């Protein structure tokens, strides 16, 4: 049988994918700024719970799919483990937002795909080629430039962000295990529901009644987060990672500008340089993974996604 042929990437679709990814970066930076502005005085666990609880309203369109989907005991265990890991990551992220600058949070968030790469090797049996190993090393060099241990005082926010990246990477790996068995909408919805349940006792333990203004900010955060995940999904559907990932540096630029002009945070050149190294490494890993997946589809005789 003849090898399948693939149409070249449509310039219009590629441009659409890049536009969606640019908008995704704007939304996530806006969400981060909203947390810093409107939820800084709330306990981290309570802020995280309110963000997820108020965000459940956006799951209404998925109700039918959830009710029709049969979930096995093993899948429930994976959902529960993912929920626990994601819950810890979310709490630490909200805590870090009140301790360190927007630029530092944004830069260190980009460690997630690096930890995903390492986790895939350790837990999913994937191999780590030399080029990806070098990219991982460059990313950790970027993290060292941001943190500069021994050269400046590190806050608990910096340590929290290190574990945030690990937790979110773990959450991604659990999701990856489930993607072949459950619809994507079910995976996303169950994560939101389970994380909300796990956050409830943590929020009760530190609860104080939020003001109407704080509730409005939390609703804005939930809205921005939901829109950001939607636009990111649209970006992935429109164009491959090799096209969209190179604009991943833009949120770092915007977070530096927002931090400087809105929150009067200084511009740390070492944070910017370290963030650029992390983003470069994460971009290489993402593009490399995209190309490998394309090669696998060609070799398997599968059509384009």
PDB file of C-alpha atoms in Angstrom:
ATOM      1  CA  UNK A   1       0.000   0.000   0.000  1.00  0.00           C
ATOM      2  CA  UNK A   2       1.339   3.400  -0.922  1.00  0.00           C
ATOM      3  CA  UNK A   3       2.487   5.709   1.848  1.00  0.00           C
ATOM      4  CA  UNK A   4      -0.048   8.339   2.800  1.00  0.00           C
ATOM      5  CA  UNK A   5       0.469  11.881   1.636  1.00  0.00           C
ATOM      6  CA  UNK A   6      -0.055  14.916   3.803  1.00  0.00           C
ATOM      7  CA  UNK A   7      -1.103  18.371   2.762  1.00  0.00           C
ATOM      8  CA  UNK A   8       1.355  21.061   3.755  1.00  0.00           C
ATOM      9  CA  UNK A   9       0.496  23.145   6.789  1.00  0.00           C
ATOM     10  CA  UNK A  10      -1.977  25.881   5.852  1.00  0.00           C
ATOM     11  CA  UNK A  11      -0.434  29.325   6.436  1.00  0.00           C
ATOM     12  CA  UNK A  12      -3.859  30.579   7.489  1.00  0.00           C
ATOM     13  CA  UNK A  13      -4.284  27.786  10.052  1.00  0.00           C
ATOM     14  CA  UNK A  14      -0.748  28.306  11.333  1.00  0.00           C
ATOM     15  CA  UNK A  15      -1.421  32.025  11.786  1.00  0.00           C
ATOM     16  CA  UNK A  16      -4.690  31.187  13.540  1.00  0.00           C
ATOM     17  CA  UNK A  17      -2.855  28.811  15.901  1.00  0.00           C
ATOM     18  CA  UNK A  18      -0.256  31.444  16.741  1.00  0.00           C
ATOM     19  CA  UNK A  19      -3.004  34.043  17.330  1.00  0.00           C
ATOM     20  CA  UNK A  20      -4.826  31.697  19.732  1.00  0.00           C
ATOM     21  CA  UNK A  21      -1.576  31.008  21.582  1.00  0.00           C
ATOM     22  CA  UNK A  22      -0.785  34.727  21.879  1.00  0.00           C
ATOM     23  CA  UNK A  23      -4.266  35.281  23.319  1.00  0.00           C
ATOM     24  CA  UNK A  24      -3.686  32.345  25.698  1.00  0.00           C
ATOM     25  CA  UNK A  25      -0.578  34.034  27.035  1.00  0.00           C
ATOM     26  CA  UNK A  26      -2.462  37.303  27.559  1.00  0.00           C
ATOM     27  CA  UNK A  27      -5.242  35.535  29.447  1.00  0.00           C
ATOM     28  CA  UNK A  28      -2.903  33.583  31.731  1.00  0.00           C
ATOM     29  CA  UNK A  29      -0.821  36.660  32.563  1.00  0.00           C
ATOM     30  CA  UNK A  30      -4.050  38.548  33.266  1.00  0.00           C
ATOM     31  CA  UNK A  31      -5.179  35.701  35.516  1.00  0.00           C
ATOM     32  CA  UNK A  32      -1.879  35.750  37.398  1.00  0.00           C
ATOM     33  CA  UNK A  33      -2.118  39.524  37.848  1.00  0.00           C
ATOM     34  CA  UNK A  34      -5.719  39.169  39.059  1.00  0.00           C
ATOM     35  CA  UNK A  35      -4.594  36.686  41.732  1.00  0.00           C
ATOM     36  CA  UNK A  36      -1.888  39.074  42.873  1.00  0.00           C
ATOM     37  CA  UNK A  37      -4.245  42.052  42.904  1.00  0.00           C
ATOM     38  CA  UNK A  38      -7.478  40.586  44.217  1.00  0.00           C
ATOM     39  CA  UNK A  39      -6.669  37.446  46.197  1.00  0.00           C
ATOM     40  CA  UNK A  40      -3.392  38.324  47.913  1.00  0.00           C
ATOM     41  CA  UNK A  41      -5.029  38.709  51.349  1.00  0.00           C
ATOM     42  CA  UNK A  42      -6.951  35.423  51.225  1.00  0.00           C
ATOM     43  CA  UNK A  43      -5.353  32.175  52.474  1.00  0.00           C
ATOM     44  CA  UNK A  44      -3.915  30.234  49.527  1.00  0.00           C
ATOM     45  CA  UNK A  45      -6.106  27.164  50.067  1.00  0.00           C
ATOM     46  CA  UNK A  46      -9.244  29.303  50.235  1.00  0.00           C
ATOM     47  CA  UNK A  47      -8.330  31.252  47.097  1.00  0.00           C
ATOM     48  CA  UNK A  48      -7.680  28.016  45.235  1.00  0.00           C
ATOM     49  CA  UNK A  49     -10.964  26.474  46.436  1.00  0.00           C
ATOM     50  CA  UNK A  50     -13.020  29.511  45.441  1.00  0.00           C
ATOM     51  CA  UNK A  51     -11.346  29.632  42.032  1.00  0.00           C
ATOM     52  CA  UNK A  52     -12.275  25.990  41.306  1.00  0.00           C
ATOM     53  CA  UNK A  53     -15.691  26.074  43.006  1.00  0.00           C
ATOM     54  CA  UNK A  54     -16.802  29.152  41.069  1.00  0.00           C
ATOM     55  CA  UNK A  55     -15.321  27.645  37.911  1.00  0.00           C
ATOM     56  CA  UNK A  56     -17.578  24.568  38.151  1.00  0.00           C
ATOM     57  CA  UNK A  57     -20.342  26.536  36.454  1.00  0.00           C
ATOM     58  CA  UNK A  58     -18.326  26.335  33.229  1.00  0.00           C
ATOM     59  CA  UNK A  59     -18.612  22.515  33.336  1.00  0.00           C
ATOM     60  CA  UNK A  60     -22.373  22.584  32.688  1.00  0.00           C
ATOM     61  CA  UNK A  61     -22.022  21.797  28.936  1.00  0.00           C
ATOM     62  CA  UNK A  62     -20.083  18.614  29.847  1.00  0.00           C
ATOM     63  CA  UNK A  63     -22.790  17.172  32.139  1.00  0.00           C
ATOM     64  CA  UNK A  64     -24.258  14.860  29.509  1.00  0.00           C
ATOM     65  CA  UNK A  65     -20.890  13.381  28.581  1.00  0.00           C
ATOM     66  CA  UNK A  66     -20.012  12.868  32.259  1.00  0.00           C
ATOM     67  CA  UNK A  67     -23.256  11.007  32.968  1.00  0.00           C
ATOM     68  CA  UNK A  68     -22.808   8.734  29.938  1.00  0.00           C
ATOM     69  CA  UNK A  69     -19.173   7.846  30.669  1.00  0.00           C
ATOM     70  CA  UNK A  70     -18.423   4.687  32.633  1.00  0.00           C
ATOM     71  CA  UNK A  71     -15.276   5.043  34.758  1.00  0.00           C
ATOM     72  CA  UNK A  72     -13.485   1.915  35.981  1.00  0.00           C
ATOM     73  CA  UNK A  73     -12.010   1.564  39.497  1.00  0.00           C
ATOM     74  CA  UNK A  74      -8.482   1.873  38.067  1.00  0.00           C
ATOM     75  CA  UNK A  75      -9.451   5.085  36.258  1.00  0.00           C
ATOM     76  CA  UNK A  76     -10.974   6.429  39.482  1.00  0.00           C
ATOM     77  CA  UNK A  77      -7.631   5.809  41.206  1.00  0.00           C
ATOM     78  CA  UNK A  78      -5.799   7.718  38.482  1.00  0.00           C
ATOM     79  CA  UNK A  79      -8.346  10.555  38.716  1.00  0.00           C
ATOM     80  CA  UNK A  80      -7.914  10.666  42.491  1.00  0.00           C
ATOM     81  CA  UNK A  81      -4.114  10.660  42.320  1.00  0.00           C
ATOM     82  CA  UNK A  82      -4.160  13.388  39.708  1.00  0.00           C
ATOM     83  CA  UNK A  83      -6.565  15.420  41.808  1.00  0.00           C
ATOM     84  CA  UNK A  84      -4.333  15.114  44.884  1.00  0.00           C
ATOM     85  CA  UNK A  85      -1.202  16.183  43.009  1.00  0.00           C
ATOM     86  CA  UNK A  86      -2.986  19.044  41.257  1.00  0.00           C
ATOM     87  CA  UNK A  87      -4.521  20.217  44.538  1.00  0.00           C
ATOM     88  CA  UNK A  88      -1.083  20.529  46.120  1.00  0.00           C
ATOM     89  CA  UNK A  89       0.253  22.358  43.055  1.00  0.00           C
ATOM     90  CA  UNK A  90      -2.642  24.831  42.990  1.00  0.00           C
ATOM     91  CA  UNK A  91      -2.280  25.650  46.708  1.00  0.00           C
ATOM     92  CA  UNK A  92       1.456  26.229  46.317  1.00  0.00           C
ATOM     93  CA  UNK A  93       0.884  28.383  43.206  1.00  0.00           C
ATOM     94  CA  UNK A  94      -1.556  30.684  44.996  1.00  0.00           C
ATOM     95  CA  UNK A  95       0.913  30.910  47.891  1.00  0.00           C
ATOM     96  CA  UNK A  96       3.833  31.750  45.585  1.00  0.00           C
ATOM     97  CA  UNK A  97       1.827  34.501  43.890  1.00  0.00           C
ATOM     98  CA  UNK A  98       1.792  36.493  47.134  1.00  0.00           C
ATOM     99  CA  UNK A  99       5.525  36.059  47.762  1.00  0.00           C
ATOM    100  CA  UNK A 100       7.435  36.570  44.495  1.00  0.00           C
ATOM    101  CA  UNK A 101       7.196  38.676  41.350  1.00  0.00           C
ATOM    102  CA  UNK A 102       4.998  38.023  38.322  1.00  0.00           C
ATOM    103  CA  UNK A 103       8.080  37.496  36.167  1.00  0.00           C
ATOM    104  CA  UNK A 104       9.474  34.843  38.507  1.00  0.00           C
ATOM    105  CA  UNK A 105       6.169  32.963  38.602  1.00  0.00           C
ATOM    106  CA  UNK A 106       5.799  33.090  34.818  1.00  0.00           C
ATOM    107  CA  UNK A 107       9.401  32.057  34.160  1.00  0.00           C
ATOM    108  CA  UNK A 108       9.348  29.126  36.579  1.00  0.00           C
ATOM    109  CA  UNK A 109       5.968  27.926  35.273  1.00  0.00           C
ATOM    110  CA  UNK A 110       7.809  27.009  32.087  1.00  0.00           C
ATOM    111  CA  UNK A 111       9.672  24.270  33.979  1.00  0.00           C
ATOM    112  CA  UNK A 112       6.526  22.129  33.739  1.00  0.00           C
ATOM    113  CA  UNK A 113       7.311  20.546  30.311  1.00  0.00           C
ATOM    114  CA  UNK A 114      10.862  19.897  31.500  1.00  0.00           C
ATOM    115  CA  UNK A 115       9.591  17.938  34.502  1.00  0.00           C
ATOM    116  CA  UNK A 116       7.087  16.192  32.215  1.00  0.00           C
ATOM    117  CA  UNK A 117      10.006  14.996  30.086  1.00  0.00           C
ATOM    118  CA  UNK A 118      11.839  13.652  33.136  1.00  0.00           C
ATOM    119  CA  UNK A 119       8.659  12.093  34.518  1.00  0.00           C
ATOM    120  CA  UNK A 120       7.935  10.340  31.224  1.00  0.00           C
ATOM    121  CA  UNK A 121      11.386   8.738  31.438  1.00  0.00           C
ATOM    122  CA  UNK A 122      11.062   7.724  35.097  1.00  0.00           C
ATOM    123  CA  UNK A 123       7.431   6.573  35.155  1.00  0.00           C
ATOM    124  CA  UNK A 124       6.320   5.897  31.564  1.00  0.00           C
ATOM    125  CA  UNK A 125       9.464   4.168  30.309  1.00  0.00           C
ATOM    126  CA  UNK A 126      10.278   6.707  27.588  1.00  0.00           C
ATOM    127  CA  UNK A 127      13.863   7.218  26.491  1.00  0.00           C
ATOM    128  CA  UNK A 128      15.766  10.471  26.939  1.00  0.00           C
ATOM    129  CA  UNK A 129      17.798  11.320  23.846  1.00  0.00           C
ATOM    130  CA  UNK A 130      20.990  13.350  24.183  1.00  0.00           C
ATOM    131  CA  UNK A 131      19.433  16.480  22.655  1.00  0.00           C
ATOM    132  CA  UNK A 132      16.519  16.425  25.094  1.00  0.00           C
ATOM    133  CA  UNK A 133      18.929  15.775  27.963  1.00  0.00           C
ATOM    134  CA  UNK A 134      20.875  18.894  26.959  1.00  0.00           C
ATOM    135  CA  UNK A 135      17.613  20.867  26.830  1.00  0.00           C
ATOM    136  CA  UNK A 136      16.751  19.691  30.350  1.00  0.00           C
ATOM    137  CA  UNK A 137      20.208  20.799  31.546  1.00  0.00           C
ATOM    138  CA  UNK A 138      19.731  24.237  29.963  1.00  0.00           C
ATOM    139  CA  UNK A 139      16.340  24.598  31.655  1.00  0.00           C
ATOM    140  CA  UNK A 140      17.816  23.843  35.070  1.00  0.00           C
ATOM    141  CA  UNK A 141      20.613  26.327  34.373  1.00  0.00           C
ATOM    142  CA  UNK A 142      17.885  28.906  33.717  1.00  0.00           C
ATOM    143  CA  UNK A 143      16.244  27.999  37.042  1.00  0.00           C
ATOM    144  CA  UNK A 144      19.573  28.487  38.830  1.00  0.00           C
ATOM    145  CA  UNK A 145      19.934  31.939  37.248  1.00  0.00           C
ATOM    146  CA  UNK A 146      16.478  32.872  38.546  1.00  0.00           C
ATOM    147  CA  UNK A 147      17.028  31.506  42.045  1.00  0.00           C
ATOM    148  CA  UNK A 148      20.779  32.234  42.409  1.00  0.00           C
ATOM    149  CA  UNK A 149      21.056  30.220  45.658  1.00  0.00           C
ATOM    150  CA  UNK A 150      23.769  31.583  47.932  1.00  0.00           C
ATOM    151  CA  UNK A 151      23.822  34.917  46.109  1.00  0.00           C
ATOM    152  CA  UNK A 152      20.470  36.236  47.309  1.00  0.00           C
ATOM    153  CA  UNK A 153      17.826  35.403  49.870  1.00  0.00           C
ATOM    154  CA  UNK A 154      15.267  32.897  48.639  1.00  0.00           C
ATOM    155  CA  UNK A 155      11.698  33.122  49.895  1.00  0.00           C
ATOM    156  CA  UNK A 156       9.265  30.294  50.460  1.00  0.00           C
ATOM    157  CA  UNK A 157       7.572  31.496  47.270  1.00  0.00           C
ATOM    158  CA  UNK A 158      10.583  30.428  45.195  1.00  0.00           C
ATOM    159  CA  UNK A 159      10.611  26.985  46.801  1.00  0.00           C
ATOM    160  CA  UNK A 160       6.843  26.737  46.294  1.00  0.00           C
ATOM    161  CA  UNK A 161       7.195  27.392  42.555  1.00  0.00           C
ATOM    162  CA  UNK A 162       9.742  24.579  42.218  1.00  0.00           C
ATOM    163  CA  UNK A 163       7.185  22.151  43.639  1.00  0.00           C
ATOM    164  CA  UNK A 164       4.365  23.761  41.649  1.00  0.00           C
ATOM    165  CA  UNK A 165       6.123  22.794  38.412  1.00  0.00           C
ATOM    166  CA  UNK A 166       6.672  19.248  39.706  1.00  0.00           C
ATOM    167  CA  UNK A 167       3.025  18.873  40.776  1.00  0.00           C
ATOM    168  CA  UNK A 168       1.614  20.234  37.508  1.00  0.00           C
ATOM    169  CA  UNK A 169       3.950  17.956  35.551  1.00  0.00           C
ATOM    170  CA  UNK A 170       2.668  15.015  37.586  1.00  0.00           C
ATOM    171  CA  UNK A 171      -0.904  16.079  36.864  1.00  0.00           C
ATOM    172  CA  UNK A 172      -0.102  16.211  33.146  1.00  0.00           C
ATOM    173  CA  UNK A 173       1.427  12.709  33.225  1.00  0.00           C
ATOM    174  CA  UNK A 174      -1.656  11.259  34.931  1.00  0.00           C
ATOM    175  CA  UNK A 175      -3.805  12.954  32.285  1.00  0.00           C
ATOM    176  CA  UNK A 176      -1.612  11.517  29.554  1.00  0.00           C
ATOM    177  CA  UNK A 177      -2.178   8.020  30.958  1.00  0.00           C
ATOM    178  CA  UNK A 178      -5.946   8.550  30.760  1.00  0.00           C
ATOM    179  CA  UNK A 179      -6.230  10.167  27.325  1.00  0.00           C
ATOM    180  CA  UNK A 180      -6.378   6.805  25.527  1.00  0.00           C
ATOM    181  CA  UNK A 181      -9.258   5.641  27.733  1.00  0.00           C
ATOM    182  CA  UNK A 182     -11.465   8.649  28.506  1.00  0.00           C
ATOM    183  CA  UNK A 183     -12.727  11.677  26.525  1.00  0.00           C
ATOM    184  CA  UNK A 184     -10.717  14.851  27.046  1.00  0.00           C
ATOM    185  CA  UNK A 185     -13.804  16.681  28.328  1.00  0.00           C
ATOM    186  CA  UNK A 186     -14.285  14.029  31.032  1.00  0.00           C
ATOM    187  CA  UNK A 187     -10.640  14.225  32.101  1.00  0.00           C
ATOM    188  CA  UNK A 188     -10.820  18.021  32.418  1.00  0.00           C
ATOM    189  CA  UNK A 189     -14.183  18.001  34.195  1.00  0.00           C
ATOM    190  CA  UNK A 190     -13.230  15.284  36.674  1.00  0.00           C
ATOM    191  CA  UNK A 191     -10.034  17.119  37.553  1.00  0.00           C
ATOM    192  CA  UNK A 192     -12.001  20.275  38.341  1.00  0.00           C
ATOM    193  CA  UNK A 193     -14.560  18.398  40.429  1.00  0.00           C
ATOM    194  CA  UNK A 194     -12.031  16.289  42.367  1.00  0.00           C
ATOM    195  CA  UNK A 195      -9.689  19.235  43.016  1.00  0.00           C
ATOM    196  CA  UNK A 196     -12.631  21.266  44.341  1.00  0.00           C
ATOM    197  CA  UNK A 197     -13.539  18.419  46.723  1.00  0.00           C
ATOM    198  CA  UNK A 198      -9.930  18.003  47.894  1.00  0.00           C
ATOM    199  CA  UNK A 199      -9.549  21.740  48.452  1.00  0.00           C
ATOM    200  CA  UNK A 200     -12.728  22.039  50.553  1.00  0.00           C
ATOM    201  CA  UNK A 201     -11.309  20.763  53.896  1.00  0.00           C
ATOM    202  CA  UNK A 202      -8.107  22.751  53.364  1.00  0.00           C
ATOM    203  CA  UNK A 203     -10.139  25.903  52.744  1.00  0.00           C
ATOM    204  CA  UNK A 204     -12.359  25.293  55.790  1.00  0.00           C
ATOM    205  CA  UNK A 205      -9.274  24.972  57.998  1.00  0.00           C
ATOM    206  CA  UNK A 206      -8.141  28.524  57.130  1.00  0.00           C
ATOM    207  CA  UNK A 207     -11.490  30.046  56.141  1.00  0.00           C
ATOM    208  CA  UNK A 208     -12.347  33.691  56.449  1.00  0.00           C
ATOM    209  CA  UNK A 209     -15.327  35.154  54.667  1.00  0.00           C
ATOM    210  CA  UNK A 210     -14.185  36.939  51.496  1.00  0.00           C
ATOM    211  CA  UNK A 211     -15.407  40.417  50.788  1.00  0.00           C
ATOM    212  CA  UNK A 212     -17.693  41.072  47.790  1.00  0.00           C
ATOM    213  CA  UNK A 213     -14.733  42.616  45.990  1.00  0.00           C
ATOM    214  CA  UNK A 214     -12.600  39.509  46.593  1.00  0.00           C
ATOM    215  CA  UNK A 215     -15.413  37.270  45.313  1.00  0.00           C
ATOM    216  CA  UNK A 216     -15.610  39.397  42.165  1.00  0.00           C
ATOM    217  CA  UNK A 217     -11.847  39.007  41.673  1.00  0.00           C
ATOM    218  CA  UNK A 218     -12.032  35.222  42.171  1.00  0.00           C
ATOM    219  CA  UNK A 219     -14.834  35.015  39.593  1.00  0.00           C
ATOM    220  CA  UNK A 220     -12.670  36.991  37.187  1.00  0.00           C
ATOM    221  CA  UNK A 221      -9.768  34.605  37.874  1.00  0.00           C
ATOM    222  CA  UNK A 222     -11.967  31.559  37.181  1.00  0.00           C
ATOM    223  CA  UNK A 223     -13.261  33.172  33.969  1.00  0.00           C
ATOM    224  CA  UNK A 224      -9.769  34.055  32.739  1.00  0.00           C
ATOM    225  CA  UNK A 225      -8.451  30.575  33.546  1.00  0.00           C
ATOM    226  CA  UNK A 226     -11.324  28.890  31.706  1.00  0.00           C
ATOM    227  CA  UNK A 227     -10.913  31.152  28.678  1.00  0.00           C
ATOM    228  CA  UNK A 228      -7.164  30.529  28.720  1.00  0.00           C
ATOM    229  CA  UNK A 229      -7.612  26.752  28.625  1.00  0.00           C
ATOM    230  CA  UNK A 230     -10.167  27.131  25.826  1.00  0.00           C
ATOM    231  CA  UNK A 231      -7.926  29.329  23.664  1.00  0.00           C
ATOM    232  CA  UNK A 232      -4.968  27.004  24.308  1.00  0.00           C
ATOM    233  CA  UNK A 233      -7.064  24.068  23.080  1.00  0.00           C
ATOM    234  CA  UNK A 234      -8.055  26.058  19.978  1.00  0.00           C
ATOM    235  CA  UNK A 235      -4.382  26.792  19.363  1.00  0.00           C
ATOM    236  CA  UNK A 236      -3.452  23.104  19.589  1.00  0.00           C
ATOM    237  CA  UNK A 237      -6.281  22.227  17.186  1.00  0.00           C
ATOM    238  CA  UNK A 238      -5.288  24.869  14.633  1.00  0.00           C
ATOM    239  CA  UNK A 239      -1.532  24.304  14.390  1.00  0.00           C
ATOM    240  CA  UNK A 240       1.205  21.971  15.692  1.00  0.00           C
ATOM    241  CA  UNK A 241       3.385  22.841  18.667  1.00  0.00           C
ATOM    242  CA  UNK A 242       6.322  23.444  16.339  1.00  0.00           C
ATOM    243  CA  UNK A 243       4.399  26.484  15.032  1.00  0.00           C
ATOM    244  CA  UNK A 244       2.808  27.815  18.221  1.00  0.00           C
ATOM    245  CA  UNK A 245       5.451  27.122  20.876  1.00  0.00           C
ATOM    246  CA  UNK A 246       7.971  29.787  19.736  1.00  0.00           C
ATOM    247  CA  UNK A 247       5.585  32.538  20.949  1.00  0.00           C
ATOM    248  CA  UNK A 248       5.792  31.092  24.486  1.00  0.00           C
ATOM    249  CA  UNK A 249       8.294  33.827  25.407  1.00  0.00           C
ATOM    250  CA  UNK A 250       5.644  36.551  25.140  1.00  0.00           C
ATOM    251  CA  UNK A 251       3.985  35.911  28.547  1.00  0.00           C
ATOM    252  CA  UNK A 252       7.355  36.495  30.216  1.00  0.00           C
ATOM    253  CA  UNK A 253       7.617  39.869  28.466  1.00  0.00           C
ATOM    254  CA  UNK A 254       4.091  40.828  29.456  1.00  0.00           C
ATOM    255  CA  UNK A 255       4.530  39.672  33.058  1.00  0.00           C
ATOM    256  CA  UNK A 256       7.686  41.798  33.367  1.00  0.00           C
ATOM    257  CA  UNK A 257       5.818  44.830  31.989  1.00  0.00           C
ATOM    258  CA  UNK A 258       2.718  44.281  34.142  1.00  0.00           C
ATOM    259  CA  UNK A 259       4.871  43.693  37.216  1.00  0.00           C
ATOM    260  CA  UNK A 260       6.809  46.906  36.563  1.00  0.00           C
ATOM    261  CA  UNK A 261       3.946  49.242  35.648  1.00  0.00           C
ATOM    262  CA  UNK A 262       1.095  47.820  37.762  1.00  0.00           C
ATOM    263  CA  UNK A 263       2.781  46.315  40.819  1.00  0.00           C
ATOM    264  CA  UNK A 264       5.955  48.434  40.790  1.00  0.00           C
ATOM    265  CA  UNK A 265       8.203  45.358  40.751  1.00  0.00           C
ATOM    266  CA  UNK A 266      11.805  45.810  39.691  1.00  0.00           C
ATOM    267  CA  UNK A 267      13.088  44.257  36.467  1.00  0.00           C
ATOM    268  CA  UNK A 268      15.621  41.553  37.368  1.00  0.00           C
ATOM    269  CA  UNK A 269      17.783  40.849  34.314  1.00  0.00           C
ATOM    270  CA  UNK A 270      18.807  37.474  35.772  1.00  0.00           C
ATOM    271  CA  UNK A 271      15.165  36.419  36.025  1.00  0.00           C
ATOM    272  CA  UNK A 272      14.589  37.464  32.409  1.00  0.00           C
ATOM    273  CA  UNK A 273      17.722  35.655  31.205  1.00  0.00           C
ATOM    274  CA  UNK A 274      16.912  32.523  33.213  1.00  0.00           C
ATOM    275  CA  UNK A 275      13.340  32.586  31.978  1.00  0.00           C
ATOM    276  CA  UNK A 276      14.527  32.833  28.375  1.00  0.00           C
ATOM    277  CA  UNK A 277      16.755  29.768  28.858  1.00  0.00           C
ATOM    278  CA  UNK A 278      13.871  27.790  30.372  1.00  0.00           C
ATOM    279  CA  UNK A 279      11.512  28.849  27.581  1.00  0.00           C
ATOM    280  CA  UNK A 280      14.102  27.975  24.919  1.00  0.00           C
ATOM    281  CA  UNK A 281      14.584  24.516  26.433  1.00  0.00           C
ATOM    282  CA  UNK A 282      10.833  23.942  26.836  1.00  0.00           C
ATOM    283  CA  UNK A 283      10.251  25.104  23.248  1.00  0.00           C
ATOM    284  CA  UNK A 284      12.875  22.678  21.926  1.00  0.00           C
ATOM    285  CA  UNK A 285      11.336  19.804  23.892  1.00  0.00           C
ATOM    286  CA  UNK A 286       7.827  20.661  22.650  1.00  0.00           C
ATOM    287  CA  UNK A 287       8.902  21.021  19.017  1.00  0.00           C
ATOM    288  CA  UNK A 288      10.936  17.819  19.198  1.00  0.00           C
ATOM    289  CA  UNK A 289       7.953  15.949  20.671  1.00  0.00           C
ATOM    290  CA  UNK A 290       5.670  17.370  17.953  1.00  0.00           C
ATOM    291  CA  UNK A 291       8.023  16.223  15.208  1.00  0.00           C
ATOM    292  CA  UNK A 292       8.403  12.761  16.747  1.00  0.00           C
ATOM    293  CA  UNK A 293       4.635  12.376  16.982  1.00  0.00           C
ATOM    294  CA  UNK A 294       4.300  13.383  13.334  1.00  0.00           C
ATOM    295  CA  UNK A 295       6.923  10.825  12.328  1.00  0.00           C
ATOM    296  CA  UNK A 296       5.081   8.139  14.301  1.00  0.00           C
ATOM    297  CA  UNK A 297       1.835   8.943  12.469  1.00  0.00           C
ATOM    298  CA  UNK A 298       3.610   8.724   9.132  1.00  0.00           C
ATOM    299  CA  UNK A 299       5.245   5.408  10.007  1.00  0.00           C
ATOM    300  CA  UNK A 300       1.969   3.991  11.316  1.00  0.00           C
ATOM    301  CA  UNK A 301       0.112   5.055   8.181  1.00  0.00           C
ATOM    302  CA  UNK A 302      -2.200   7.310  10.167  1.00  0.00           C
ATOM    303  CA  UNK A 303      -3.832  10.419   8.814  1.00  0.00           C
ATOM    304  CA  UNK A 304      -3.174  13.915  10.117  1.00  0.00           C
ATOM    305  CA  UNK A 305      -4.836  14.861  13.382  1.00  0.00           C
TER     306      UNK A 305
END
